[in-house]
Coordinates of C-alpha atoms in Angstrom, one line a residue:
M297 CA 118.6 37.2 197.7
E298 CA 122.3 37.5 197.6
H299 CA 124.3 39.9 195.4
V300 CA 126.9 39.1 192.7
T301 CA 130.3 40.4 191.9
D302 CA 129.8 42.0 188.5
V303 CA 130.3 45.7 188.3
P304 CA 127.0 47.4 187.5
E305 CA 126.4 48.0 183.8
S306 CA 124.1 50.4 182.0
L307 CA 120.7 48.9 181.2
P308 CA 120.6 48.0 177.5
R309 CA 116.8 48.5 177.5
S310 CA 114.2 50.1 179.7
A311 CA 113.2 48.1 182.7
D312 CA 109.6 48.8 181.6
Q313 CA 110.2 46.5 178.6
D314 CA 111.4 43.5 180.6
P315 CA 110.5 42.3 184.1
V316 CA 113.0 43.4 186.7
N317 CA 114.5 41.2 189.5
D318 CA 113.0 38.1 187.8
Y319 CA 115.2 35.4 189.4
D320 CA 113.1 32.6 188.0
R321 CA 114.4 33.4 184.5
F322 CA 118.1 33.0 185.4
A323 CA 118.1 31.0 188.6
E324 CA 120.6 28.4 187.7
A325 CA 123.1 30.8 186.1
Y326 CA 122.8 33.2 189.1
A327 CA 123.3 30.4 191.6
A328 CA 126.4 29.1 189.8
E329 CA 127.9 32.5 189.8
N330 CA 127.0 33.2 193.5
E331 CA 128.4 29.8 194.7
N332 CA 132.1 30.7 194.5
S333 CA 132.2 34.4 193.6
L334 CA 134.5 36.7 195.4
V335 CA 132.1 39.0 197.3
N336 CA 129.5 36.3 198.0
A337 CA 131.6 33.2 199.0
Y338 CA 134.6 35.0 200.5
Y339 CA 133.2 38.2 201.9
E340 CA 129.4 38.5 202.4
R341 CA 128.6 34.9 203.5
P342 CA 131.5 34.4 205.9
A343 CA 130.6 37.8 207.5
M344 CA 127.0 36.7 208.0
V345 CA 128.1 33.3 209.5
A346 CA 130.6 35.1 211.8
L347 CA 127.9 37.5 213.0
A348 CA 125.5 34.6 213.7
G349 CA 128.1 33.0 215.9
E350 CA 127.1 29.8 217.8
V351 CA 123.9 28.6 216.2
T352 CA 123.6 25.0 217.4
G353 CA 119.9 24.3 218.0
R354 CA 118.8 27.8 217.1
R355 CA 115.7 28.1 214.9
I356 CA 116.8 30.4 212.0
L357 CA 114.7 31.9 209.2
D358 CA 116.8 32.6 206.1
A359 CA 114.7 35.4 204.5
G360 CA 115.5 35.6 200.8
C361 CA 117.4 32.3 200.9
G362 CA 117.9 32.0 197.1
S363 CA 119.5 28.7 196.2
G364 CA 120.5 28.1 199.8
P365 CA 124.2 28.6 200.3
L366 CA 123.8 30.5 203.6
S367 CA 121.1 28.1 204.8
A368 CA 123.6 25.2 204.1
A369 CA 126.3 26.9 206.1
L370 CA 124.0 27.5 209.1
L371 CA 122.7 23.9 208.8
D372 CA 126.3 22.6 208.9
R373 CA 126.8 24.5 212.1
G374 CA 123.8 22.9 213.8
A375 CA 121.0 25.3 213.2
V376 CA 117.4 24.4 212.5
V377 CA 116.8 26.3 209.3
T378 CA 113.7 27.5 207.4
G379 CA 114.1 29.2 204.1
I380 CA 111.8 31.6 202.2
D381 CA 112.2 33.3 198.9
V382 CA 109.8 34.9 196.4
S383 CA 111.4 32.9 193.5
A384 CA 110.1 29.4 193.1
G385 CA 113.0 28.7 190.7
M386 CA 115.6 29.6 193.3
L387 CA 113.8 27.5 195.9
E388 CA 113.9 24.5 193.6
L389 CA 117.7 24.8 193.5
A390 CA 117.7 25.2 197.3
G391 CA 115.7 22.0 197.6
R392 CA 118.3 20.1 195.5
R393 CA 121.1 21.4 197.7
L394 CA 119.4 21.0 201.1
S395 CA 117.1 18.0 200.5
D396 CA 114.5 17.6 203.3
D397 CA 116.8 19.2 206.0
V398 CA 115.4 22.7 205.5
D399 CA 111.7 23.7 205.4
L400 CA 111.5 25.8 202.2
R401 CA 108.5 28.0 201.3
V402 CA 107.6 30.6 198.7
A403 CA 106.9 33.8 200.5
D404 CA 107.1 37.5 199.8
L405 CA 108.6 39.8 202.5
S406 CA 106.1 42.5 201.6
E407 CA 103.3 40.2 202.8
R408 CA 102.4 38.4 206.0
L409 CA 104.7 35.5 206.5
P410 CA 103.3 31.9 207.1
F411 CA 104.7 31.5 210.6
A412 CA 103.5 32.0 214.1
D413 CA 104.6 34.8 216.4
G414 CA 107.9 34.1 218.0
A415 CA 108.6 31.1 215.8
F416 CA 112.4 31.8 215.4
D417 CA 115.4 32.6 217.4
D418 CA 117.2 34.4 214.6
V419 CA 116.4 35.8 211.1
V420 CA 119.2 36.2 208.5
A421 CA 118.4 38.6 205.7
S422 CA 121.3 38.4 203.3
L423 CA 121.4 41.3 200.7
V424 CA 117.6 41.4 200.4
L425 CA 116.3 44.5 202.1
H426 CA 117.6 46.8 199.4
Y427 CA 115.1 45.3 196.9
L428 CA 112.4 47.0 199.0
E429 CA 111.4 50.7 198.7
D430 CA 109.6 50.6 202.1
W431 CA 111.3 48.4 204.7
G432 CA 108.4 48.9 207.2
P433 CA 106.1 46.0 206.4
A434 CA 108.9 43.5 206.0
L435 CA 110.6 44.5 209.2
A436 CA 107.4 44.4 211.1
E437 CA 106.8 40.8 209.9
L438 CA 110.4 39.8 210.7
R439 CA 110.0 41.3 214.2
R440 CA 106.7 39.4 214.7
V441 CA 108.2 36.0 213.9
L442 CA 111.2 36.5 216.2
R443 CA 111.0 35.5 219.9
P444 CA 111.8 38.1 222.6
G445 CA 115.6 38.3 222.7
G446 CA 115.9 37.0 219.1
R447 CA 118.1 38.6 216.5
L448 CA 117.8 39.9 212.9
I449 CA 121.2 39.7 211.1
A450 CA 121.0 41.7 207.9
S451 CA 123.4 42.8 205.1
V452 CA 122.6 45.5 202.5
E453 CA 124.4 47.4 199.8
H454 CA 126.4 50.0 201.7
P455 CA 124.7 53.4 201.3
F456 CA 128.0 55.0 200.4
V457 CA 128.5 52.6 197.6
A458 CA 124.9 52.8 196.3
Y459 CA 125.2 56.5 196.3
T460 CA 127.9 56.2 193.6
F461 CA 125.8 54.2 191.1
Q462 CA 124.5 57.2 189.3
D463 CA 126.0 60.3 187.6
P464 CA 125.2 62.9 188.5
R465 CA 125.0 61.7 192.1
P466 CA 121.5 61.4 193.6
D467 CA 120.3 63.1 196.7
Y468 CA 122.0 61.0 199.5
F469 CA 119.2 61.8 202.0
A470 CA 116.4 60.6 199.7
T471 CA 115.2 57.1 199.1
T472 CA 115.8 56.5 195.4
S473 CA 116.0 53.6 193.0
Y474 CA 118.8 52.5 190.8
T475 CA 118.9 49.9 188.0
F476 CA 121.5 48.0 186.1
T477 CA 121.9 44.6 184.4
W478 CA 123.4 41.4 185.6
T479 CA 124.8 39.3 182.7
F480 CA 125.2 35.5 182.9
N481 CA 126.1 33.3 179.9
G482 CA 125.2 36.1 177.5
Q483 CA 121.8 36.7 179.0
S484 CA 121.2 40.1 180.5
M485 CA 118.7 40.7 183.2
P486 CA 117.5 44.1 184.4
M487 CA 117.7 44.6 188.2
K488 CA 116.2 47.3 190.4
F489 CA 117.3 48.3 193.9
W490 CA 116.6 51.0 196.4
R491 CA 119.2 53.2 198.2
K492 CA 118.6 54.8 201.6
P493 CA 120.8 56.9 203.8
L494 CA 122.2 55.2 206.8
H495 CA 120.0 57.1 209.3
A496 CA 116.9 56.0 207.4
M497 CA 118.0 52.4 207.7
T498 CA 118.5 52.6 211.5
E499 CA 115.3 54.5 211.9
A500 CA 113.4 51.8 210.1
F501 CA 114.9 49.1 212.4
T502 CA 114.0 51.0 215.6
A503 CA 110.5 51.9 214.3
A504 CA 109.9 48.2 213.8
G505 CA 110.8 47.5 217.4
F506 CA 114.4 46.3 217.0
R507 CA 117.3 47.4 219.1
L508 CA 120.6 48.0 217.3
S509 CA 123.3 45.7 218.6
A510 CA 126.1 46.1 216.0
I511 CA 127.0 47.7 212.7
D512 CA 129.8 45.9 210.9
E513 CA 132.0 46.7 207.9
P514 CA 134.1 43.4 207.7
R515 CA 137.2 42.6 205.7
P516 CA 137.2 39.7 203.2
D517 CA 138.2 36.2 204.1
P518 CA 142.1 36.0 204.2
A519 CA 141.8 33.2 201.5
V520 CA 141.0 36.0 199.0
R521 CA 144.7 37.0 199.0
E522 CA 145.6 33.7 197.4
L523 CA 142.5 32.9 195.4
F524 CA 141.9 36.4 194.0
P525 CA 145.3 38.2 194.3
D526 CA 144.4 40.9 191.8
A527 CA 141.2 41.8 193.6
F528 CA 142.3 41.4 197.2
H529 CA 143.7 44.9 197.8
D530 CA 140.6 46.6 196.3
L531 CA 138.1 44.6 198.4
A532 CA 140.2 44.8 201.5
T533 CA 140.5 48.6 201.4
R534 CA 137.0 49.8 200.4
T535 CA 133.6 49.2 201.7
T536 CA 131.1 47.1 199.8
F537 CA 128.2 46.0 202.1
L538 CA 126.9 47.1 205.5
F539 CA 126.0 44.5 208.1
F540 CA 123.6 45.0 211.1
V541 CA 122.8 42.9 214.1
L542 CA 119.4 43.8 215.6
E543 CA 117.8 42.4 218.7
V544 CA 114.2 42.1 219.8
P545 CA 114.0 43.4 223.4
P546 CA 113.6 40.6 225.9
S547 CA 110.2 40.0 227.3
T548 CA 109.5 41.8 230.6
G549 CA 106.9 39.2 231.6
G550 CA 109.4 36.9 233.3
S551 CA 108.3 33.7 231.6
D552 CA 111.1 31.3 230.6
D553 CA 109.9 28.7 228.1
R554 CA 111.6 27.5 224.9
R555 CA 109.6 29.9 222.7
T556 CA 110.5 33.0 224.7
M557 CA 114.1 32.1 225.6
G558 CA 115.2 30.1 222.6
A559 CA 118.6 28.5 222.7
R560 CA 120.5 31.0 224.9
R561 CA 124.0 30.0 225.9

């Protein structure tokens, strides 16, 4: 699920008193904010699309698709898109946006996914992994549903940024949680995320069988200078999210069918 622009606030109540990360309760308000927000519409999504590159004909799984803005962008560029999310409310909104052009399913990344081995050429995971304490099971499943030579393109809260969300500062080298609220239309929702050091992220990817192709720290879309003049300098001179491109090693068997080779160009 994609992130929002709001600066984290202190929780007004204990997360134990209210369900955390409950997107069904504020799906429409979140989707409206996410649609045109600075860091989502003009920073994170353009970066994901750029890293995906030429996607015409590629079978892409949008893991944590939310209301579907990234799915829509990839669909417009010719991809064959499937979207999954744990929130039925967010998928309902995605269905309104995408009609029957995208296969949408409720699925939890911590569980087995309802797809065959090697079903996809690419997986995009936009600001979703930092909801998970243990990345291992999710990455194993994403690795399973990717064909040999396929890619996982993922964005997460930058570990240097997540490290600052607590005073006193936490142990950078530990996996620790942090909580705050998102507020939409006067409604506050407690959220919980997990921070990891950079080396733990890369180790989780390689342990799941991925090969690191790129780490990216992009700049915002140049349109930000005109649309958000007061915020442009800040976003253009500090890090916010961290982006990875991971590859599944090619098959060594020598077979060359559509499932194993995908839409290579």
